[in-house]
Amino acid sequence: CPDILTPMKACKWSPLGKNRIYELIKKGEVRSFIYQNSYVITKEDLIEYLAIHATDEGKKHYKIQQR
């Protein structure tokens, strides 16, 4: 997974859909930046959001590796 993601690439690398990614960006729940008139999200910010909002009841589990 690249370190910088467009919303469309973020959809492919996460269980979130395109509309949900854009909703999170607009609400400020996922930090994003505008680069060349497009939103970009860092992989670290996306993983952090997923880890915070993951539930033990869900099918997906996320493990964050410490560097």
Short mmCIF file of C-alpha atoms in Angstrom, two decimals:
data_model
loop_
_atom_site.label_atom_id
_atom_site.label_comp_id
_atom_site.label_asym_id
_atom_site.label_seq_id
_atom_site.Cartn_x
_atom_site.Cartn_y
_atom_site.Cartn_z
CA CYS A 1 0.00 0.00 0.00
CA PRO A 2 1.46 3.41 -0.92
CA ASP A 3 2.08 5.97 1.84
CA ILE A 4 -0.23 8.56 0.20
CA LEU A 5 -3.68 7.53 -1.01
CA THR A 6 -6.36 9.15 -3.11
CA PRO A 7 -9.90 8.50 -1.86
CA MET A 8 -10.35 5.90 -4.63
CA LYS A 9 -7.19 4.02 -3.61
CA ALA A 10 -8.22 4.29 0.04
CA CYS A 11 -11.44 2.46 -0.91
CA LYS A 12 -9.47 -0.37 -2.46
CA TRP A 13 -7.18 -0.74 0.57
CA SER A 14 -9.90 -0.52 3.23
CA PRO A 15 -13.41 -1.83 3.92
CA LEU A 16 -14.80 1.70 3.41
CA GLY A 17 -16.64 2.75 0.30
CA LYS A 18 -15.97 5.83 -1.83
CA ASN A 19 -18.89 7.83 -0.46
CA ARG A 20 -17.95 7.01 3.13
CA ILE A 21 -14.33 8.11 2.54
CA TYR A 22 -15.49 11.46 1.13
CA GLU A 23 -17.95 11.86 4.01
CA LEU A 24 -15.17 11.29 6.55
CA ILE A 25 -12.93 13.79 4.75
CA LYS A 26 -15.63 16.46 4.71
CA LYS A 27 -16.45 15.90 8.39
CA GLY A 28 -12.75 16.06 9.27
CA GLU A 29 -12.76 12.58 10.80
CA VAL A 30 -9.94 11.51 8.49
CA ARG A 31 -7.19 14.05 7.99
CA SER A 32 -6.66 14.89 4.34
CA PHE A 33 -4.78 17.34 2.20
CA ILE A 34 -5.48 18.86 -1.18
CA TYR A 35 -2.76 18.19 -3.74
CA GLN A 36 -3.24 19.29 -7.35
CA ASN A 37 -6.97 19.85 -6.78
CA SER A 38 -7.53 16.36 -5.35
CA TYR A 39 -7.79 15.01 -1.82
CA VAL A 40 -5.01 12.79 -0.54
CA ILE A 41 -4.91 10.80 2.69
CA THR A 42 -1.84 9.38 4.38
CA LYS A 43 -1.81 5.65 4.95
CA GLU A 44 -1.02 6.29 8.60
CA ASP A 45 -4.14 8.46 9.07
CA LEU A 46 -6.36 5.89 7.36
CA ILE A 47 -4.99 3.05 9.49
CA GLU A 48 -5.40 5.15 12.63
CA TYR A 49 -9.06 5.85 11.78
CA LEU A 50 -9.73 2.17 11.06
CA ALA A 51 -8.04 1.04 14.27
CA ILE A 52 -10.00 3.50 16.41
CA HIS A 53 -13.32 2.59 14.83
CA ALA A 54 -12.81 -1.17 14.53
CA THR A 55 -15.01 -3.31 16.76
CA ASP A 56 -14.19 -6.71 18.14
CA GLU A 57 -17.58 -7.90 16.90
CA GLY A 58 -16.76 -7.19 13.24
CA LYS A 59 -15.24 -9.65 10.82
CA LYS A 60 -12.21 -7.49 10.06
CA HIS A 61 -9.39 -7.00 12.53
CA TYR A 62 -6.58 -4.53 12.08
CA LYS A 63 -3.13 -4.87 13.50
CA ILE A 64 -0.85 -1.87 13.59
CA GLN A 65 2.82 -2.69 13.45
CA GLN A 66 5.10 -0.44 15.44
CA ARG A 67 8.20 0.76 13.63
#
